[in-house]
Structure formats: C-alpha cells, structure tokens
Coordinates of N, CA and C in Angstrom, one line a residue:
X1 N -107.5 56.9 -45.2 CA -108.4 57.1 -43.8 C -109.4 57.1 -44.0
X2 N -110.0 57.8 -44.9 CA -111.1 58.5 -45.7 C -111.3 57.4 -46.4
X3 N -111.0 56.7 -46.7 CA -111.2 55.5 -48.0 C -111.7 54.2 -47.1
X4 N -111.0 54.4 -46.1 CA -111.8 53.4 -44.7 C -112.9 53.7 -44.0
X5 N -113.2 54.8 -43.9 CA -114.5 55.3 -43.5 C -115.4 54.7 -44.5
X6 N -115.3 55.6 -45.8 CA -116.1 55.0 -46.7 C -116.8 54.1 -47.2
X7 N -115.5 52.9 -46.7 CA -115.8 51.2 -47.4 C -116.0 50.6 -45.9
X8 N -115.9 51.1 -44.8 CA -117.2 51.0 -44.0 C -118.3 51.0 -43.8
X9 N -118.8 51.9 -44.4 CA -120.3 52.6 -44.3 C -120.8 51.7 -45.6
X10 N -120.1 51.3 -46.7 CA -120.5 50.5 -47.6 C -120.6 49.1 -47.5
X11 N -119.5 48.6 -46.9 CA -119.8 47.4 -46.2 C -121.3 47.4 -45.3
X12 N -121.0 48.2 -45.0 CA -123.0 48.0 -44.0 C -124.0 48.0 -44.9
X13 N -124.0 48.9 -45.8 CA -124.7 49.1 -46.6 C -124.8 47.4 -47.7
X14 N -123.8 47.2 -48.3 CA -124.1 45.7 -49.0 C -124.4 44.5 -48.0
X15 N -123.7 44.4 -46.8 CA -123.9 43.6 -46.2 C -124.5 43.7 -44.8
X16 N -125.9 44.6 -44.5 CA -126.7 44.9 -43.1 C -126.6 43.9 -42.4
X17 N -127.1 42.4 -42.6 CA -127.0 41.4 -41.6 C -125.6 41.3 -40.9
X18 N -124.7 40.6 -41.7 CA -123.4 40.7 -41.7 C -122.9 41.8 -40.2
X19 N -123.0 42.9 -41.1 CA -122.6 44.5 -40.3 C -123.2 44.6 -38.8
X20 N -124.9 43.7 -38.8 CA -125.4 44.0 -37.7 C -124.8 42.4 -36.4
X21 N -124.9 41.4 -37.1 CA -123.9 40.9 -36.4 C -122.5 40.8 -36.0
X22 N -121.6 41.4 -36.8 CA -120.7 41.5 -35.9 C -120.4 42.5 -35.1
X23 N -121.5 43.7 -35.3 CA -121.2 45.2 -34.5 C -122.3 45.0 -33.5
X24 N -123.1 44.3 -33.1 CA -124.6 44.2 -32.5 C -124.1 43.7 -30.7
X25 N -124.8 44.1 -30.0 CA -124.6 43.9 -28.7 C -125.5 42.7 -28.4
X26 N -125.1 41.8 -27.3 CA -125.5 40.6 -27.1 C -127.1 40.6 -26.8
X27 N -127.7 39.8 -27.4 CA -129.5 39.7 -27.0 C -129.7 38.7 -26.0
X28 N -130.6 39.0 -25.4 CA -131.4 38.3 -24.3 C -130.2 37.9 -23.1
X29 N -129.2 38.8 -23.0 CA -128.7 38.6 -21.6 C -127.5 37.9 -21.6
X30 N -127.5 37.5 -22.9 CA -126.2 36.4 -23.1 C -125.0 37.2 -23.9
X31 N -123.6 36.4 -24.0 CA -122.8 37.9 -24.7 C -122.4 37.2 -25.7
X32 N -121.4 38.1 -26.3 CA -121.4 37.6 -27.7 C -120.6 36.6 -27.7
X33 N -120.9 35.9 -29.3 CA -119.8 34.5 -29.4 C -118.2 35.7 -30.0
X34 N -117.5 34.6 -29.1 CA -115.5 35.1 -29.3 C -115.2 35.4 -30.8
X35 N -116.0 34.7 -31.5 CA -115.4 34.7 -32.8 C -116.1 36.4 -33.4
X36 N -117.2 36.5 -33.0 CA -118.0 37.7 -33.4 C -117.0 39.1 -32.6
X37 N -116.5 38.8 -31.1 CA -115.8 40.0 -30.6 C -114.0 40.3 -31.1
X38 N -113.5 38.7 -31.8 CA -112.2 38.9 -32.4 C -112.8 39.6 -33.6
X39 N -113.7 39.4 -34.9 CA -113.7 40.2 -35.8 C -114.0 41.6 -36.0
X40 N -114.5 41.9 -34.8 CA -114.7 43.5 -34.6 C -114.0 44.2 -33.9
X41 N -113.3 43.5 -33.2 CA -111.7 44.1 -32.9 C -111.0 44.1 -33.8
X42 N -110.5 43.3 -34.7 CA -109.5 43.3 -35.6 C -110.1 44.2 -36.5
X43 N -111.3 44.3 -36.9 CA -111.4 45.6 -38.0 C -111.5 47.0 -36.8
X44 N -111.7 47.1 -35.6 CA -111.3 48.5 -35.3 C -109.4 48.8 -35.3
X45 N -108.8 47.2 -35.1 CA -107.7 47.5 -34.9 C -106.9 48.0 -36.0
X46 N -107.2 47.8 -37.2 CA -107.0 48.1 -38.2 C -106.9 49.8 -38.3
X47 N -108.2 50.5 -38.1 CA -108.3 51.9 -38.0 C -107.4 52.8 -36.7
X48 N -107.1 51.9 -35.4 CA -106.3 52.4 -34.8 C -104.7 52.5 -35.0
X49 N -104.8 51.2 -35.7 CA -103.0 51.6 -36.2 C -102.8 52.6 -37.5
X50 N -103.9 52.9 -38.3 CA -103.8 53.8 -39.0 C -103.7 55.3 -38.4
X51 N -104.7 55.6 -37.5 CA -104.6 56.6 -36.9 C -103.5 56.7 -36.4
X52 N -102.6 55.9 -35.2 CA -101.5 55.9 -34.7 C -100.2 56.4 -35.5
X53 N -100.5 56.0 -36.8 CA -99.3 56.4 -37.6 C -99.6 57.9 -37.6
X54 N -100.4 58.2 -37.8 CA -100.3 59.9 -38.4 C -100.3 60.7 -37.3
X55 N -101.0 60.3 -35.8 CA -101.0 61.2 -34.9 C -100.5 60.4 -32.9
X56 N -99.8 61.4 -32.2 CA -99.1 60.6 -31.2 C -100.0 60.2 -30.4
X57 N -99.6 59.5 -28.9 CA -100.2 58.6 -27.9 C -101.7 59.1 -28.2
X58 N -102.0 59.6 -26.9 CA -103.9 59.6 -26.3 C -104.2 60.1 -27.6
X59 N -104.1 61.4 -28.2 CA -104.3 61.7 -29.4 C -104.9 60.9 -30.7
X60 N -104.0 60.0 -30.8 CA -104.3 58.6 -31.8 C -105.3 57.8 -31.3
X61 N -105.4 57.8 -29.9 CA -106.7 56.8 -29.6 C -108.3 57.6 -29.2
X62 N -107.9 58.7 -29.3 CA -109.0 59.4 -29.2 C -109.7 59.5 -30.5
X63 N -108.7 60.1 -31.3 CA -108.8 60.2 -33.1 C -109.8 59.0 -33.4
X64 N -109.2 57.9 -33.4 CA -109.5 56.2 -33.6 C -111.3 56.5 -33.2
X65 N -110.9 56.6 -32.0 CA -112.9 56.3 -31.5 C -113.7 57.4 -32.2
X66 N -113.0 58.5 -32.4 CA -113.9 59.5 -32.7 C -114.3 59.0 -34.1
X67 N -113.0 58.7 -35.3 CA -113.7 58.2 -36.8 C -114.6 57.0 -36.5
X68 N -114.0 56.4 -35.6 CA -115.3 55.0 -35.7 C -116.2 55.2 -35.0
X69 N -116.7 56.4 -34.3 CA -118.1 56.4 -33.8 C -118.7 57.3 -35.0
X70 N -117.9 58.1 -35.7 CA -118.9 58.6 -36.4 C -119.0 57.6 -37.5
X71 N -118.3 56.9 -38.4 CA -118.7 56.5 -39.5 C -119.3 55.2 -38.9
X72 N -119.7 54.5 -37.8 CA -120.4 53.5 -37.6 C -122.0 53.7 -36.9
X73 N -122.0 55.5 -36.5 CA -123.6 56.1 -36.9 C -124.0 56.3 -37.8
X74 N -122.9 56.6 -38.8 CA -123.7 56.8 -40.5 C -124.0 55.6 -40.9
X75 N -123.4 54.5 -40.9 CA -123.9 53.2 -41.4 C -125.1 52.6 -40.5
X76 N -125.1 53.2 -39.3 CA -126.2 52.4 -38.7 C -127.2 53.2 -39.1
X77 N -127.7 54.6 -39.4 CA -128.5 55.6 -39.3 C -128.9 55.0 -40.8
X78 N -127.8 54.8 -41.9 CA -128.2 54.4 -43.4 C -129.0 52.9 -43.8
X79 N -128.6 51.9 -42.7 CA -129.0 50.5 -42.7 C -130.1 50.3 -42.4
X80 N -130.2 51.3 -41.2 CA -131.8 51.3 -40.8 C -133.0 52.6 -41.6
X81 N -132.4 52.8 -42.7 CA -133.0 53.9 -43.3 C -133.8 54.9 -42.9
X82 N -132.9 55.6 -41.8 CA -133.2 56.9 -41.3 C -132.1 58.4 -41.9
X83 N -132.0 57.5 -43.3 CA -131.3 58.6 -44.0 C -132.2 58.7 -45.4
X84 N -133.2 57.8 -45.3 CA -133.8 57.4 -46.6 C -133.8 56.4 -47.4
X85 N -134.7 55.7 -48.1 CA -134.5 54.6 -48.9 C -133.5 54.3 -49.8
X86 N -133.4 55.8 -50.7 CA -132.3 55.9 -51.2 C -131.2 56.1 -51.2
X87 N -130.7 56.3 -49.7 CA -129.3 56.4 -49.4 C -129.0 54.5 -48.8
X88 N -130.0 54.3 -48.5 CA -130.0 52.5 -47.7 C -129.9 51.4 -48.9
X89 N -130.5 51.8 -50.2 CA -130.2 50.6 -51.2 C -129.5 51.4 -52.0
X90 N -127.9 52.6 -51.7 CA -127.0 53.0 -52.6 C -125.7 52.8 -51.7
X91 N -124.9 51.7 -51.7 CA -123.4 51.7 -50.9 C -122.5 53.2 -51.3
X92 N -122.7 53.2 -52.8 CA -121.8 54.2 -52.9 C -122.4 55.4 -52.8
X93 N -123.5 55.7 -52.6 CA -124.1 57.0 -52.0 C -123.7 57.4 -50.5
X94 N -123.8 56.4 -50.0 CA -123.7 56.3 -48.4 C -122.5 56.8 -48.3
X95 N -121.5 55.9 -48.8 CA -119.8 55.7 -49.0 C -119.7 57.4 -49.2
X96 N -120.1 57.7 -50.0 CA -119.7 59.1 -50.7 C -120.3 59.8 -49.5
X97 N -121.3 60.0 -48.9 CA -121.8 60.7 -47.7 C -120.5 60.6 -46.4
X98 N -120.0 59.1 -46.3 CA -119.5 59.0 -45.1 C -117.9 60.3 -45.2
X99 N -117.5 60.0 -46.6 CA -116.3 60.6 -46.8 C -116.6 62.3 -46.9
X100 N -117.7 62.7 -46.8 CA -117.7 64.2 -47.3 C -118.1 64.6 -45.5
X101 N -118.6 63.5 -44.8 CA -118.7 64.5 -43.5 C -117.7 63.8 -42.7
X102 N -116.6 62.8 -43.1 CA -115.5 63.0 -42.6 C -114.3 64.0 -42.9
X103 N -114.5 64.5 -43.9 CA -113.7 65.5 -44.2 C -114.4 66.8 -44.0
X104 N -115.3 66.9 -43.3 CA -116.1 68.2 -43.3 C -116.6 69.3 -44.3
X105 N -116.7 68.4 -45.4 CA -117.5 68.7 -46.6 C -118.5 69.5 -47.2
X106 N -118.9 70.5 -47.4 CA -120.5 70.6 -47.9 C -120.9 69.9 -49.1
X107 N -122.2 69.7 -49.0 CA -122.8 68.9 -50.1 C -122.3 69.6 -51.3
X108 N -122.4 68.9 -52.5 CA -121.4 69.5 -53.9 C -123.1 70.0 -54.3
X109 N -123.1 71.1 -54.8 CA -124.3 71.7 -56.0 C -124.6 72.9 -55.4

C-alpha cells in the first residue's frame, strides 16, 4: 500500500500533463470525458480494494479516502512546484517524501 502511494506521486511527477488530465476537474462548465472518469475511478478502485483487504467496512472507505487525499495532495504540490524545483524534477525524491508521510516517518538525518 505504501509502494502504491509512492508510485502515484512518482507517476504524477513523471507525467504531470497526464496526471492533470486524468484527475483535473471539468473546465469551462463542461463535463469530463467518460474515458477520463473511468480511468480515475479504476485507479481509485485499486486503492480501495487494497485497503478493504486490511480494514473492515466503513473504516476501509475512510482510510482509502484519507490515503488518496494525502498522496494526491503531495502529487499536486510537487508538480505545481510548491515543494521546490528539486522535488518537482525528481520523481524518486517525491515518491520517497510520499512514503515518509504515509508512514509518518521523520526526515532522515
């Protein structure tokens, strides 16, 4: 599950345009294309299934949403350059950050 979160952030860094396309909101009052809705729903379903295997019922739904919100927020901050240029251009560093935050680990060193 931690690796999935780190991979989500690494993907956003490596493919920011595709990430924004998949998960961006509708623009100019229009709706998102069905294929994009399906792609983002499928990505979330993988997470929800993994969490459901670990936690019972309603706790799983809340934890899946919490986990997604955390990695999606990290990804958005990184690709928007709000965590610095070095982080934005290094998918492995961004993925490591996501891993630390998911585990609530302190910064090494």
